[in-house]
């Protein structure tokens, strides 16, 4: 039962245990993806909410926002909040060093994240993994699209 399965996912030195939504690709056997079996190196779909909330609090801006989107009054209030110079400098430094891949940004907009399991599940059904980024994300998106086209 997929609802009982949880994964520890790491992204940008931040770790969070969350439930899996769907197994979308398994390189070893396509049947494992159909039966939603978590195995090592399978690609899993998870909810983006915990990571989006973390990025919002860490950078004081929401990653994955559509270009040209206007801020809500609440977000405008938070971004214009008067802060000490030290805290403002810290957030400005974080924003300056932040570069997010366009494919990852699209996933954050669509309320989903593709992750890869890095370990096998134990008897309790938990595994560890990481958020796919860059060339690896592009590769797996191509594989998933090719499988769905068949």
PDB file of C-alpha atoms in Angstrom:
ATOM      1  CA  UNK A   1       0.000   0.000   0.000  1.00  0.00           C
ATOM      2  CA  UNK A   2       1.648   3.217  -1.175  1.00  0.00           C
ATOM      3  CA  UNK A   3       0.148   5.441   1.556  1.00  0.00           C
ATOM      4  CA  UNK A   4       2.229   3.682   4.207  1.00  0.00           C
ATOM      5  CA  UNK A   5       5.504   4.244   2.360  1.00  0.00           C
ATOM      6  CA  UNK A   6       7.717   7.109   3.420  1.00  0.00           C
ATOM      7  CA  UNK A   7      11.056   8.363   2.171  1.00  0.00           C
ATOM      8  CA  UNK A   8      13.703  10.549   3.728  1.00  0.00           C
ATOM      9  CA  UNK A   9      14.463  13.085   0.990  1.00  0.00           C
ATOM     10  CA  UNK A  10      17.405  15.480   0.984  1.00  0.00           C
ATOM     11  CA  UNK A  11      17.613  18.722  -0.938  1.00  0.00           C
ATOM     12  CA  UNK A  12      20.096  21.562  -0.432  1.00  0.00           C
ATOM     13  CA  UNK A  13      21.364  20.165   2.889  1.00  0.00           C
ATOM     14  CA  UNK A  14      17.815  19.939   4.201  1.00  0.00           C
ATOM     15  CA  UNK A  15      16.279  16.567   5.023  1.00  0.00           C
ATOM     16  CA  UNK A  16      12.596  15.774   5.317  1.00  0.00           C
ATOM     17  CA  UNK A  17      10.659  12.533   5.608  1.00  0.00           C
ATOM     18  CA  UNK A  18       7.561  12.570   3.445  1.00  0.00           C
ATOM     19  CA  UNK A  19       5.089  10.154   1.930  1.00  0.00           C
ATOM     20  CA  UNK A  20       5.461   9.038  -1.646  1.00  0.00           C
ATOM     21  CA  UNK A  21       2.756   9.759  -4.197  1.00  0.00           C
ATOM     22  CA  UNK A  22       3.677   7.506  -7.072  1.00  0.00           C
ATOM     23  CA  UNK A  23       6.504   5.403  -8.497  1.00  0.00           C
ATOM     24  CA  UNK A  24       6.836   6.705 -12.052  1.00  0.00           C
ATOM     25  CA  UNK A  25       9.947   4.942 -13.355  1.00  0.00           C
ATOM     26  CA  UNK A  26      12.017   1.911 -12.451  1.00  0.00           C
ATOM     27  CA  UNK A  27      15.044   1.119 -14.603  1.00  0.00           C
ATOM     28  CA  UNK A  28      15.180  -2.538 -13.587  1.00  0.00           C
ATOM     29  CA  UNK A  29      11.598  -3.569 -14.346  1.00  0.00           C
ATOM     30  CA  UNK A  30       8.550  -1.690 -15.628  1.00  0.00           C
ATOM     31  CA  UNK A  31       6.256  -3.917 -13.561  1.00  0.00           C
ATOM     32  CA  UNK A  32       7.777  -2.481 -10.372  1.00  0.00           C
ATOM     33  CA  UNK A  33       6.527   0.963 -11.403  1.00  0.00           C
ATOM     34  CA  UNK A  34       3.026  -0.401 -12.080  1.00  0.00           C
ATOM     35  CA  UNK A  35       2.848  -2.126  -8.687  1.00  0.00           C
ATOM     36  CA  UNK A  36       4.309   0.972  -6.949  1.00  0.00           C
ATOM     37  CA  UNK A  37       7.194  -0.999  -5.432  1.00  0.00           C
ATOM     38  CA  UNK A  38       9.998   1.090  -3.925  1.00  0.00           C
ATOM     39  CA  UNK A  39      13.367  -0.297  -5.007  1.00  0.00           C
ATOM     40  CA  UNK A  40      16.811   1.249  -5.225  1.00  0.00           C
ATOM     41  CA  UNK A  41      17.196   3.827  -8.025  1.00  0.00           C
ATOM     42  CA  UNK A  42      13.497   4.083  -8.840  1.00  0.00           C
ATOM     43  CA  UNK A  43      12.050   7.512  -9.618  1.00  0.00           C
ATOM     44  CA  UNK A  44       9.332   8.583  -7.206  1.00  0.00           C
ATOM     45  CA  UNK A  45       6.868  11.465  -7.283  1.00  0.00           C
ATOM     46  CA  UNK A  46       6.396  13.339  -3.984  1.00  0.00           C
ATOM     47  CA  UNK A  47       4.497  16.419  -2.825  1.00  0.00           C
ATOM     48  CA  UNK A  48       6.465  19.662  -3.140  1.00  0.00           C
ATOM     49  CA  UNK A  49       4.797  21.470  -0.207  1.00  0.00           C
ATOM     50  CA  UNK A  50       7.403  20.873   2.556  1.00  0.00           C
ATOM     51  CA  UNK A  51      10.269  21.931   0.270  1.00  0.00           C
ATOM     52  CA  UNK A  52       8.395  24.947  -1.040  1.00  0.00           C
ATOM     53  CA  UNK A  53       7.610  26.091   2.517  1.00  0.00           C
ATOM     54  CA  UNK A  54      11.245  25.620   3.523  1.00  0.00           C
ATOM     55  CA  UNK A  55      12.516  27.668   0.570  1.00  0.00           C
ATOM     56  CA  UNK A  56       9.981  30.354   1.416  1.00  0.00           C
ATOM     57  CA  UNK A  57      11.262  30.638   4.981  1.00  0.00           C
ATOM     58  CA  UNK A  58      14.951  30.192   4.102  1.00  0.00           C
ATOM     59  CA  UNK A  59      15.152  32.681   1.219  1.00  0.00           C
ATOM     60  CA  UNK A  60      12.092  34.853   2.034  1.00  0.00           C
ATOM     61  CA  UNK A  61      10.855  34.253  -1.478  1.00  0.00           C
ATOM     62  CA  UNK A  62       8.992  31.343  -2.957  1.00  0.00           C
ATOM     63  CA  UNK A  63      10.977  29.330  -5.474  1.00  0.00           C
ATOM     64  CA  UNK A  64       9.058  28.105  -8.476  1.00  0.00           C
ATOM     65  CA  UNK A  65       6.989  31.260  -8.844  1.00  0.00           C
ATOM     66  CA  UNK A  66       5.827  32.004 -12.367  1.00  0.00           C
ATOM     67  CA  UNK A  67       7.547  34.934 -14.026  1.00  0.00           C
ATOM     68  CA  UNK A  68       5.487  38.089 -13.836  1.00  0.00           C
ATOM     69  CA  UNK A  69       3.277  36.745 -11.035  1.00  0.00           C
ATOM     70  CA  UNK A  70       2.223  39.369  -8.526  1.00  0.00           C
ATOM     71  CA  UNK A  71       2.710  38.916  -4.809  1.00  0.00           C
ATOM     72  CA  UNK A  72      -0.309  38.406  -2.594  1.00  0.00           C
ATOM     73  CA  UNK A  73      -0.854  41.063   0.094  1.00  0.00           C
ATOM     74  CA  UNK A  74       0.415  38.632   2.755  1.00  0.00           C
ATOM     75  CA  UNK A  75       3.612  37.901   0.789  1.00  0.00           C
ATOM     76  CA  UNK A  76       4.110  41.616   0.131  1.00  0.00           C
ATOM     77  CA  UNK A  77       3.789  42.299   3.846  1.00  0.00           C
ATOM     78  CA  UNK A  78       6.347  39.593   4.704  1.00  0.00           C
ATOM     79  CA  UNK A  79       8.861  40.726   2.075  1.00  0.00           C
ATOM     80  CA  UNK A  80       8.595  44.393   3.142  1.00  0.00           C
ATOM     81  CA  UNK A  81       8.806  43.596   6.842  1.00  0.00           C
ATOM     82  CA  UNK A  82      11.371  45.755   8.625  1.00  0.00           C
ATOM     83  CA  UNK A  83      14.265  43.577   9.773  1.00  0.00           C
ATOM     84  CA  UNK A  84      17.597  44.200  11.388  1.00  0.00           C
ATOM     85  CA  UNK A  85      20.513  44.906   9.058  1.00  0.00           C
ATOM     86  CA  UNK A  86      22.185  41.634  10.037  1.00  0.00           C
ATOM     87  CA  UNK A  87      19.154  39.511   9.144  1.00  0.00           C
ATOM     88  CA  UNK A  88      18.524  41.461   5.937  1.00  0.00           C
ATOM     89  CA  UNK A  89      22.156  40.943   4.910  1.00  0.00           C
ATOM     90  CA  UNK A  90      21.818  37.193   5.563  1.00  0.00           C
ATOM     91  CA  UNK A  91      18.704  36.914   3.357  1.00  0.00           C
ATOM     92  CA  UNK A  92      20.261  39.050   0.607  1.00  0.00           C
ATOM     93  CA  UNK A  93      23.343  36.791   0.587  1.00  0.00           C
ATOM     94  CA  UNK A  94      21.150  33.682   0.308  1.00  0.00           C
ATOM     95  CA  UNK A  95      19.123  35.185  -2.539  1.00  0.00           C
ATOM     96  CA  UNK A  96      22.279  36.205  -4.390  1.00  0.00           C
ATOM     97  CA  UNK A  97      23.689  32.658  -4.330  1.00  0.00           C
ATOM     98  CA  UNK A  98      20.405  30.981  -5.252  1.00  0.00           C
ATOM     99  CA  UNK A  99      20.182  29.527  -8.727  1.00  0.00           C
ATOM    100  CA  UNK A 100      17.358  27.127  -9.450  1.00  0.00           C
ATOM    101  CA  UNK A 101      17.182  24.926 -12.521  1.00  0.00           C
ATOM    102  CA  UNK A 102      14.290  25.805 -14.862  1.00  0.00           C
ATOM    103  CA  UNK A 103      13.066  22.178 -14.914  1.00  0.00           C
ATOM    104  CA  UNK A 104      13.057  22.063 -11.117  1.00  0.00           C
ATOM    105  CA  UNK A 105      11.217  25.398 -11.057  1.00  0.00           C
ATOM    106  CA  UNK A 106       8.519  23.966 -13.343  1.00  0.00           C
ATOM    107  CA  UNK A 107       8.104  21.009 -11.001  1.00  0.00           C
ATOM    108  CA  UNK A 108       7.753  23.313  -8.004  1.00  0.00           C
ATOM    109  CA  UNK A 109       5.017  25.210  -9.878  1.00  0.00           C
ATOM    110  CA  UNK A 110       3.174  21.962 -10.674  1.00  0.00           C
ATOM    111  CA  UNK A 111       3.032  20.851  -7.010  1.00  0.00           C
ATOM    112  CA  UNK A 112       5.240  17.796  -7.519  1.00  0.00           C
ATOM    113  CA  UNK A 113       8.889  16.800  -7.269  1.00  0.00           C
ATOM    114  CA  UNK A 114      10.715  13.903  -8.872  1.00  0.00           C
ATOM    115  CA  UNK A 115      13.066  12.123  -6.498  1.00  0.00           C
ATOM    116  CA  UNK A 116      15.328   9.108  -6.751  1.00  0.00           C
ATOM    117  CA  UNK A 117      15.684   6.460  -4.063  1.00  0.00           C
ATOM    118  CA  UNK A 118      19.244   6.016  -2.878  1.00  0.00           C
ATOM    119  CA  UNK A 119      18.640   2.980  -0.676  1.00  0.00           C
ATOM    120  CA  UNK A 120      16.441  -0.083  -0.508  1.00  0.00           C
ATOM    121  CA  UNK A 121      13.354  -0.077   1.651  1.00  0.00           C
ATOM    122  CA  UNK A 122      13.497  -1.966   4.901  1.00  0.00           C
ATOM    123  CA  UNK A 123      10.778  -4.041   6.514  1.00  0.00           C
ATOM    124  CA  UNK A 124       9.000  -0.890   7.668  1.00  0.00           C
ATOM    125  CA  UNK A 125       8.767   0.408   4.064  1.00  0.00           C
ATOM    126  CA  UNK A 126      11.024   3.455   4.437  1.00  0.00           C
ATOM    127  CA  UNK A 127      13.745   4.492   2.036  1.00  0.00           C
ATOM    128  CA  UNK A 128      16.115   7.413   1.568  1.00  0.00           C
ATOM    129  CA  UNK A 129      16.484   9.501  -1.545  1.00  0.00           C
ATOM    130  CA  UNK A 130      17.238  12.880  -3.054  1.00  0.00           C
ATOM    131  CA  UNK A 131      15.552  15.470  -5.246  1.00  0.00           C
ATOM    132  CA  UNK A 132      16.515  15.175  -8.918  1.00  0.00           C
ATOM    133  CA  UNK A 133      18.148  18.258 -10.423  1.00  0.00           C
ATOM    134  CA  UNK A 134      20.000  19.292 -13.569  1.00  0.00           C
ATOM    135  CA  UNK A 135      21.069  16.695 -16.134  1.00  0.00           C
ATOM    136  CA  UNK A 136      19.761  13.806 -14.051  1.00  0.00           C
ATOM    137  CA  UNK A 137      16.280  15.352 -13.908  1.00  0.00           C
ATOM    138  CA  UNK A 138      16.311  15.961 -17.676  1.00  0.00           C
ATOM    139  CA  UNK A 139      17.371  12.341 -18.283  1.00  0.00           C
ATOM    140  CA  UNK A 140      14.586  10.858 -16.148  1.00  0.00           C
ATOM    141  CA  UNK A 141      11.943  13.189 -17.597  1.00  0.00           C
ATOM    142  CA  UNK A 142      12.927  11.930 -21.061  1.00  0.00           C
ATOM    143  CA  UNK A 143      12.715   8.288 -19.918  1.00  0.00           C
ATOM    144  CA  UNK A 144       9.295   8.821 -18.334  1.00  0.00           C
ATOM    145  CA  UNK A 145       8.001  10.584 -21.461  1.00  0.00           C
ATOM    146  CA  UNK A 146       9.309   7.745 -23.670  1.00  0.00           C
ATOM    147  CA  UNK A 147       7.597   5.101 -21.511  1.00  0.00           C
ATOM    148  CA  UNK A 148       4.278   6.953 -21.521  1.00  0.00           C
ATOM    149  CA  UNK A 149       4.463   7.307 -25.307  1.00  0.00           C
ATOM    150  CA  UNK A 150       4.545   3.522 -25.811  1.00  0.00           C
TER     151      UNK A 150
END
